[in-house]
mmCIF file of C-alpha atoms in Angstrom:
data_model
loop_
_atom_site.group_PDB
_atom_site.id
_atom_site.type_symbol
_atom_site.label_atom_id
_atom_site.label_comp_id
_atom_site.label_asym_id
_atom_site.label_seq_id
_atom_site.Cartn_x
_atom_site.Cartn_y
_atom_site.Cartn_z
ATOM 1 C CA MET O 1 96.167 17.086 -7.562
ATOM 2 C CA LYS O 2 95.749 14.931 -10.684
ATOM 3 C CA ARG O 3 93.010 12.894 -9.015
ATOM 4 C CA GLY O 4 91.069 16.067 -8.143
ATOM 5 C CA ILE O 5 91.266 17.308 -11.717
ATOM 6 C CA ARG O 6 90.135 13.930 -13.073
ATOM 7 C CA SER O 7 87.197 13.865 -10.664
ATOM 8 C CA ALA O 8 86.168 17.378 -11.689
ATOM 9 C CA VAL O 9 86.388 16.456 -15.368
ATOM 10 C CA ALA O 10 84.365 13.275 -14.782
ATOM 11 C CA ALA O 11 81.703 15.235 -12.895
ATOM 12 C CA CYS O 12 81.417 17.690 -15.779
ATOM 13 C CA LEU O 13 81.267 14.941 -18.387
ATOM 14 C CA PHE O 14 78.467 13.122 -16.622
ATOM 15 C CA SER O 15 76.250 16.024 -15.570
ATOM 16 C CA LEU O 16 75.115 17.470 -18.866
ATOM 17 C CA PRO O 17 71.608 18.977 -18.688
ATOM 18 C CA VAL O 18 68.821 18.049 -21.088
ATOM 19 C CA ALA O 19 66.794 21.188 -21.764
ATOM 20 C CA ALA O 20 65.536 23.435 -24.557
ATOM 21 C CA ALA O 21 68.402 24.805 -26.677
ATOM 22 C CA ALA O 22 70.643 22.185 -25.073
ATOM 23 C CA PRO O 23 71.573 18.789 -26.480
ATOM 24 C CA SER O 24 68.712 16.330 -26.838
ATOM 25 C CA GLU O 25 68.302 13.492 -24.350
ATOM 26 C CA TYR O 26 69.839 10.997 -26.773
ATOM 27 C CA GLU O 27 72.722 13.314 -27.704
ATOM 28 C CA VAL O 28 73.594 13.356 -24.005
ATOM 29 C CA LYS O 29 73.150 9.586 -23.699
ATOM 30 C CA ALA O 30 75.405 9.087 -26.741
ATOM 31 C CA ALA O 31 78.064 11.248 -25.071
ATOM 32 C CA PHE O 32 77.673 9.167 -21.905
ATOM 33 C CA LEU O 33 78.266 5.923 -23.828
ATOM 34 C CA PHE O 34 81.457 7.371 -25.284
ATOM 35 C CA ASN O 35 82.588 8.659 -21.887
ATOM 36 C CA PHE O 36 81.810 5.373 -20.106
ATOM 37 C CA SER O 37 84.421 3.710 -22.334
ATOM 38 C CA LYS O 38 87.087 5.944 -20.761
ATOM 39 C CA PHE O 39 86.337 4.686 -17.254
ATOM 40 C CA VAL O 40 86.134 0.912 -17.830
ATOM 41 C CA GLU O 41 88.966 -1.596 -17.827
ATOM 42 C CA TRP O 42 88.190 -4.779 -19.727
ATOM 43 C CA PRO O 43 89.862 -8.101 -18.851
ATOM 44 C CA GLU O 44 92.893 -9.217 -20.822
ATOM 45 C CA GLY O 45 91.877 -11.076 -23.959
ATOM 46 C CA THR O 46 88.670 -9.097 -24.497
ATOM 47 C CA PHE O 47 90.020 -7.468 -27.649
ATOM 48 C CA ALA O 48 91.352 -9.360 -30.674
ATOM 49 C CA GLY O 49 94.508 -7.241 -30.677
ATOM 50 C CA PRO O 50 96.072 -4.000 -29.448
ATOM 51 C CA GLY O 51 94.590 -1.980 -32.331
ATOM 52 C CA SER O 52 91.111 -3.495 -32.161
ATOM 53 C CA PRO O 53 88.313 -0.962 -31.713
ATOM 54 C CA ILE O 54 85.965 -0.622 -28.781
ATOM 55 C CA VAL O 55 82.689 -1.766 -30.297
ATOM 56 C CA ILE O 56 79.485 -0.166 -29.041
ATOM 57 C CA CYS O 57 76.445 -2.187 -30.090
ATOM 58 C CA VAL O 58 72.861 -0.993 -30.000
ATOM 59 C CA LEU O 59 70.599 -3.991 -29.460
ATOM 60 C CA GLY O 60 67.036 -3.616 -30.661
ATOM 61 C CA GLU O 61 65.358 -0.408 -31.732
ATOM 62 C CA ASN O 62 67.920 2.367 -32.136
ATOM 63 C CA PRO O 63 66.771 5.493 -30.266
ATOM 64 C CA PHE O 64 69.973 7.352 -31.232
ATOM 65 C CA GLY O 65 69.584 7.538 -34.988
ATOM 66 C CA ARG O 66 73.026 8.803 -36.109
ATOM 67 C CA LEU O 67 73.762 10.592 -32.813
ATOM 68 C CA LEU O 68 75.897 7.787 -31.380
ATOM 69 C CA GLU O 69 78.015 7.484 -34.531
ATOM 70 C CA ASP O 70 78.461 11.274 -34.510
ATOM 71 C CA ALA O 71 79.505 11.211 -30.834
ATOM 72 C CA VAL O 72 82.342 8.724 -31.399
ATOM 73 C CA ARG O 73 83.463 9.644 -34.925
ATOM 74 C CA GLY O 74 87.220 10.220 -35.026
ATOM 75 C CA LYS O 75 87.656 9.621 -31.290
ATOM 76 C CA GLN O 76 89.895 7.156 -29.508
ATOM 77 C CA VAL O 77 90.093 5.759 -25.997
ATOM 78 C CA ASN O 78 93.433 4.336 -24.876
ATOM 79 C CA GLY O 79 94.587 4.157 -28.488
ATOM 80 C CA ARG O 80 91.462 2.339 -29.637
ATOM 81 C CA GLU O 81 88.990 3.771 -32.110
ATOM 82 C CA LEU O 82 85.306 3.396 -31.373
ATOM 83 C CA GLU O 83 82.890 1.640 -33.690
ATOM 84 C CA VAL O 84 79.091 1.586 -33.514
ATOM 85 C CA ARG O 85 77.023 -1.386 -34.682
ATOM 86 C CA GLN O 86 73.283 -1.931 -34.792
ATOM 87 C CA VAL O 87 72.550 -5.567 -33.875
ATOM 88 C CA ALA O 88 69.350 -7.571 -33.838
ATOM 89 C CA THR O 89 70.433 -10.499 -31.663
ATOM 90 C CA SER O 90 74.133 -11.355 -31.673
ATOM 91 C CA THR O 91 76.382 -9.254 -29.459
ATOM 92 C CA ALA O 92 79.572 -11.142 -30.358
ATOM 93 C CA GLY O 93 82.493 -8.745 -30.597
ATOM 94 C CA CYS O 94 80.761 -5.978 -28.629
ATOM 95 C CA GLN O 95 82.454 -4.399 -25.613
ATOM 96 C CA ILE O 96 79.548 -2.071 -24.795
ATOM 97 C CA VAL O 97 75.939 -3.061 -25.445
ATOM 98 C CA PHE O 98 73.157 -0.505 -25.206
ATOM 99 C CA VAL O 99 69.912 -2.396 -24.687
ATOM 100 C CA ALA O 100 66.955 -0.409 -25.953
ATOM 101 C CA ALA O 101 64.046 -0.169 -23.546
ATOM 102 C CA SER O 102 61.938 -1.996 -26.136
ATOM 103 C CA GLU O 103 63.964 -5.195 -25.755
ATOM 104 C CA SER O 104 63.397 -7.927 -23.167
ATOM 105 C CA ALA O 105 66.282 -6.464 -21.212
ATOM 106 C CA LYS O 106 66.360 -8.810 -18.229
ATOM 107 C CA GLU O 107 66.858 -11.780 -20.556
ATOM 108 C CA VAL O 108 69.653 -9.955 -22.419
ATOM 109 C CA PHE O 109 71.384 -8.959 -19.174
ATOM 110 C CA GLY O 110 71.218 -12.580 -18.025
ATOM 111 C CA LYS O 111 72.809 -13.872 -21.247
ATOM 112 C CA LEU O 112 75.618 -11.307 -21.070
ATOM 113 C CA SER O 113 76.120 -11.383 -17.297
ATOM 114 C CA GLU O 114 79.371 -13.353 -17.353
ATOM 115 C CA GLU O 115 80.729 -11.839 -20.563
ATOM 116 C CA PRO O 116 83.212 -8.917 -20.461
ATOM 117 C CA VAL O 117 80.556 -6.566 -21.827
ATOM 118 C CA LEU O 118 79.456 -3.248 -20.347
ATOM 119 C CA THR O 119 75.661 -3.404 -20.517
ATOM 120 C CA VAL O 120 73.846 -0.068 -20.537
ATOM 121 C CA SER O 121 70.125 0.606 -20.763
ATOM 122 C CA ASP O 122 67.664 3.399 -20.221
ATOM 123 C CA GLY O 123 64.804 1.050 -19.483
ATOM 124 C CA GLU O 124 62.995 1.449 -16.170
ATOM 125 C CA SER O 125 65.109 0.235 -13.215
ATOM 126 C CA ALA O 126 67.717 -1.078 -15.663
ATOM 127 C CA ALA O 127 70.550 -1.366 -13.128
ATOM 128 C CA GLU O 128 68.276 -3.174 -10.673
ATOM 129 C CA ARG O 129 67.277 -5.626 -13.416
ATOM 130 C CA GLY O 130 70.877 -6.509 -14.267
ATOM 131 C CA ALA O 131 72.370 -3.788 -16.481
ATOM 132 C CA ILE O 132 75.783 -2.647 -15.313
ATOM 133 C CA ILE O 133 74.762 0.951 -15.980
ATOM 134 C CA GLY O 134 71.197 2.224 -15.966
ATOM 135 C CA LEU O 135 70.542 5.646 -17.453
ATOM 136 C CA THR O 136 67.822 7.710 -15.800
ATOM 137 C CA LEU O 137 66.253 11.142 -16.200
ATOM 138 C CA ASP O 138 66.118 13.298 -13.090
ATOM 139 C CA GLU O 139 64.713 16.813 -13.426
ATOM 140 C CA ASN O 140 65.579 16.845 -17.146
ATOM 141 C CA ARG O 141 69.150 15.701 -16.513
ATOM 142 C CA VAL O 142 70.558 12.394 -17.629
ATOM 143 C CA ARG O 143 72.010 10.519 -14.665
ATOM 144 C CA PHE O 144 73.159 6.968 -14.169
ATOM 145 C CA GLU O 145 73.168 4.157 -11.644
ATOM 146 C CA VAL O 146 75.815 1.443 -11.457
ATOM 147 C CA ASN O 147 75.233 -2.201 -10.570
ATOM 148 C CA LEU O 148 78.513 -3.192 -8.903
ATOM 149 C CA VAL O 149 77.553 -6.862 -8.651
ATOM 150 C CA ALA O 150 76.889 -7.070 -12.398
ATOM 151 C CA ALA O 151 80.187 -5.284 -13.170
ATOM 152 C CA ARG O 152 82.147 -7.708 -10.995
ATOM 153 C CA LYS O 153 80.386 -10.724 -12.536
ATOM 154 C CA ALA O 154 81.310 -9.441 -16.024
ATOM 155 C CA GLY O 155 84.941 -9.040 -14.953
ATOM 156 C CA LEU O 156 84.952 -5.292 -15.617
ATOM 157 C CA LYS O 157 86.861 -2.802 -13.488
ATOM 158 C CA LEU O 158 85.082 0.527 -13.187
ATOM 159 C CA SER O 159 87.065 3.643 -12.348
ATOM 160 C CA SER O 160 86.444 5.284 -8.993
ATOM 161 C CA GLN O 161 85.851 8.547 -10.907
ATOM 162 C CA LEU O 162 82.910 6.910 -12.682
ATOM 163 C CA LEU O 163 81.506 5.565 -9.427
ATOM 164 C CA LYS O 164 81.793 8.976 -7.735
ATOM 165 C CA VAL O 165 79.454 10.625 -10.230
ATOM 166 C CA ALA O 166 76.844 7.847 -10.287
ATOM 167 C CA VAL O 167 73.623 8.819 -8.527
ATOM 168 C CA ARG O 168 73.309 5.339 -7.041
ATOM 169 C CA LEU O 169 75.485 2.274 -6.560
ATOM 170 C CA ILE O 170 73.719 -1.069 -6.363
ATOM 171 C CA GLY O 171 75.437 -3.860 -4.451
ATOM 172 C CA ARG O 172 79.014 -3.944 -3.221
ATOM 173 C CA PHE O 173 82.280 -4.503 -4.964
#
């Protein structure tokens, strides 16, 4: 029963439409980044301590403006607050890295591939190019693909509820 409720909640969280009078594309993507943090288990030792925040870093040009900070303000996941940072190059201390489409994403994904970092991008074919999660637009709806090989290489455990609502899974676990 609990599993069914969790799956229904996950489906609702990850199927927000992008349309007129609805949230903007990047409001939805900001909500996705927050929600992804609920469905990822990082390896032991990833965080400095039990009260350390989950740090979401935006690498490169920030398409969110203040939307991402607004989406996570005052929220917690598993007792951890969320913090947003804009970074130019260094992703040290980041648990989630959003790679702007303007960045040389494949190079970034390669550098972070064995780090316990959830890489997310909305660049074209992002999951195929090495991002763990690639955000896509399909009929004005934000969707996502998951690269299982990249997740395993990074040592991240992704919840089955997250995988169920992905539009495409790349590779095998």
